[in-house]
PDB file of C-alpha atoms in Angstrom:
ATOM      1  CA  UNK C   1    -248.777 -38.839-130.397  1.00  0.00           C
ATOM      2  CA  UNK C   2    -246.035 -37.053-128.799  1.00  0.00           C
ATOM      3  CA  UNK C   3    -242.773 -38.560-127.866  1.00  0.00           C
ATOM      4  CA  UNK C   4    -241.963 -37.482-124.105  1.00  0.00           C
ATOM      5  CA  UNK C   5    -238.403 -39.126-124.073  1.00  0.00           C
ATOM      6  CA  UNK C   6    -236.335 -40.971-126.422  1.00  0.00           C
ATOM      7  CA  UNK C   7    -233.146 -42.581-124.789  1.00  0.00           C
ATOM      8  CA  UNK C   8    -231.106 -45.206-126.330  1.00  0.00           C
ATOM      9  CA  UNK C   9    -233.320 -48.146-125.191  1.00  0.00           C
ATOM     10  CA  UNK C  10    -236.406 -46.490-124.319  1.00  0.00           C
ATOM     11  CA  UNK C  11    -239.153 -44.403-126.060  1.00  0.00           C
ATOM     12  CA  UNK C  12    -241.709 -42.771-123.842  1.00  0.00           C
ATOM     13  CA  UNK C  13    -244.894 -41.548-125.848  1.00  0.00           C
ATOM     14  CA  UNK C  14    -247.983 -40.035-125.056  1.00  0.00           C
ATOM     15  CA  UNK C  15    -251.256 -40.778-127.088  1.00  0.00           C
ATOM     16  CA  UNK C  16    -253.554 -37.693-126.740  1.00  0.00           C
ATOM     17  CA  UNK C  17    -257.504 -38.042-126.953  1.00  0.00           C
ATOM     18  CA  UNK C  18    -260.182 -35.539-126.435  1.00  0.00           C
ATOM     19  CA  UNK C  19    -262.630 -37.122-123.868  1.00  0.00           C
ATOM     20  CA  UNK C  20    -262.334 -39.923-121.251  1.00  0.00           C
ATOM     21  CA  UNK C  21    -264.687 -42.332-123.253  1.00  0.00           C
ATOM     22  CA  UNK C  22    -261.943 -42.071-126.090  1.00  0.00           C
ATOM     23  CA  UNK C  23    -259.294 -42.805-123.549  1.00  0.00           C
ATOM     24  CA  UNK C  24    -261.386 -45.814-122.134  1.00  0.00           C
ATOM     25  CA  UNK C  25    -261.489 -47.103-125.733  1.00  0.00           C
ATOM     26  CA  UNK C  26    -257.702 -46.659-126.418  1.00  0.00           C
ATOM     27  CA  UNK C  27    -256.602 -48.283-123.249  1.00  0.00           C
ATOM     28  CA  UNK C  28    -259.109 -51.226-123.452  1.00  0.00           C
ATOM     29  CA  UNK C  29    -259.946 -53.352-120.754  1.00  0.00           C
ATOM     30  CA  UNK C  30    -256.886 -54.201-118.662  1.00  0.00           C
ATOM     31  CA  UNK C  31    -254.851 -52.079-121.068  1.00  0.00           C
ATOM     32  CA  UNK C  32    -255.253 -54.713-123.799  1.00  0.00           C
ATOM     33  CA  UNK C  33    -255.846 -52.150-126.793  1.00  0.00           C
ATOM     34  CA  UNK C  34    -252.982 -49.832-125.945  1.00  0.00           C
ATOM     35  CA  UNK C  35    -250.681 -52.854-125.546  1.00  0.00           C
ATOM     36  CA  UNK C  36    -251.840 -54.097-128.964  1.00  0.00           C
ATOM     37  CA  UNK C  37    -251.100 -50.470-130.129  1.00  0.00           C
ATOM     38  CA  UNK C  38    -247.514 -50.682-128.658  1.00  0.00           C
ATOM     39  CA  UNK C  39    -246.797 -54.192-130.004  1.00  0.00           C
ATOM     40  CA  UNK C  40    -247.633 -53.207-133.601  1.00  0.00           C
ATOM     41  CA  UNK C  41    -245.962 -49.793-133.402  1.00  0.00           C
ATOM     42  CA  UNK C  42    -242.538 -50.997-131.834  1.00  0.00           C
ATOM     43  CA  UNK C  43    -241.249 -52.952-135.001  1.00  0.00           C
ATOM     44  CA  UNK C  44    -241.617 -49.929-137.162  1.00  0.00           C
ATOM     45  CA  UNK C  45    -240.158 -47.458-134.734  1.00  0.00           C
ATOM     46  CA  UNK C  46    -237.213 -50.110-134.571  1.00  0.00           C
ATOM     47  CA  UNK C  47    -236.724 -50.219-138.210  1.00  0.00           C
ATOM     48  CA  UNK C  48    -236.836 -46.466-138.326  1.00  0.00           C
ATOM     49  CA  UNK C  49    -234.056 -46.296-135.334  1.00  0.00           C
ATOM     50  CA  UNK C  50    -232.017 -49.122-136.487  1.00  0.00           C
ATOM     51  CA  UNK C  51    -232.108 -50.562-132.883  1.00  0.00           C
ATOM     52  CA  UNK C  52    -234.191 -52.435-130.336  1.00  0.00           C
ATOM     53  CA  UNK C  53    -236.189 -50.160-128.034  1.00  0.00           C
ATOM     54  CA  UNK C  54    -238.717 -50.484-125.231  1.00  0.00           C
ATOM     55  CA  UNK C  55    -241.970 -48.532-126.149  1.00  0.00           C
ATOM     56  CA  UNK C  56    -243.703 -46.936-123.124  1.00  0.00           C
ATOM     57  CA  UNK C  57    -247.171 -45.589-124.118  1.00  0.00           C
ATOM     58  CA  UNK C  58    -249.608 -43.575-121.900  1.00  0.00           C
ATOM     59  CA  UNK C  59    -252.978 -41.853-122.971  1.00  0.00           C
ATOM     60  CA  UNK C  60    -253.941 -38.395-121.838  1.00  0.00           C
ATOM     61  CA  UNK C  61    -257.193 -36.821-122.107  1.00  0.00           C
ATOM     62  CA  UNK C  62    -256.589 -33.118-123.607  1.00  0.00           C
ATOM     63  CA  UNK C  63    -260.139 -31.671-124.608  1.00  0.00           C
ATOM     64  CA  UNK C  64    -259.913 -29.815-128.060  1.00  0.00           C
ATOM     65  CA  UNK C  65    -256.471 -30.658-128.617  1.00  0.00           C
ATOM     66  CA  UNK C  66    -257.263 -31.075-132.427  1.00  0.00           C
ATOM     67  CA  UNK C  67    -258.493 -27.470-132.387  1.00  0.00           C
ATOM     68  CA  UNK C  68    -255.646 -26.095-130.526  1.00  0.00           C
ATOM     69  CA  UNK C  69    -252.941 -24.475-132.959  1.00  0.00           C
ATOM     70  CA  UNK C  70    -250.110 -24.606-130.280  1.00  0.00           C
ATOM     71  CA  UNK C  71    -250.855 -28.214-129.760  1.00  0.00           C
ATOM     72  CA  UNK C  72    -250.885 -29.092-133.307  1.00  0.00           C
ATOM     73  CA  UNK C  73    -247.668 -27.285-133.870  1.00  0.00           C
ATOM     74  CA  UNK C  74    -246.017 -28.943-131.193  1.00  0.00           C
ATOM     75  CA  UNK C  75    -247.024 -32.288-132.472  1.00  0.00           C
ATOM     76  CA  UNK C  76    -245.552 -31.412-135.922  1.00  0.00           C
ATOM     77  CA  UNK C  77    -249.137 -31.375-137.627  1.00  0.00           C
TER      78      UNK C  77
END
């Protein structure tokens, strides 16, 4: 997950997957799975930041990102 933008009230983040089929699984039917991920993650992020936020998640396909040293470094892995 990469945080694209962090403002006082909004966190925009991207979840990376390697294939379109993984993306379909993470998004879920009608966005149900990604919504559930956001709902579960938001309280933990709010606790870390010490304030309420709006969490906006998107899912992007990036083939072989787990083997890309530059990408891993960018993500802090």
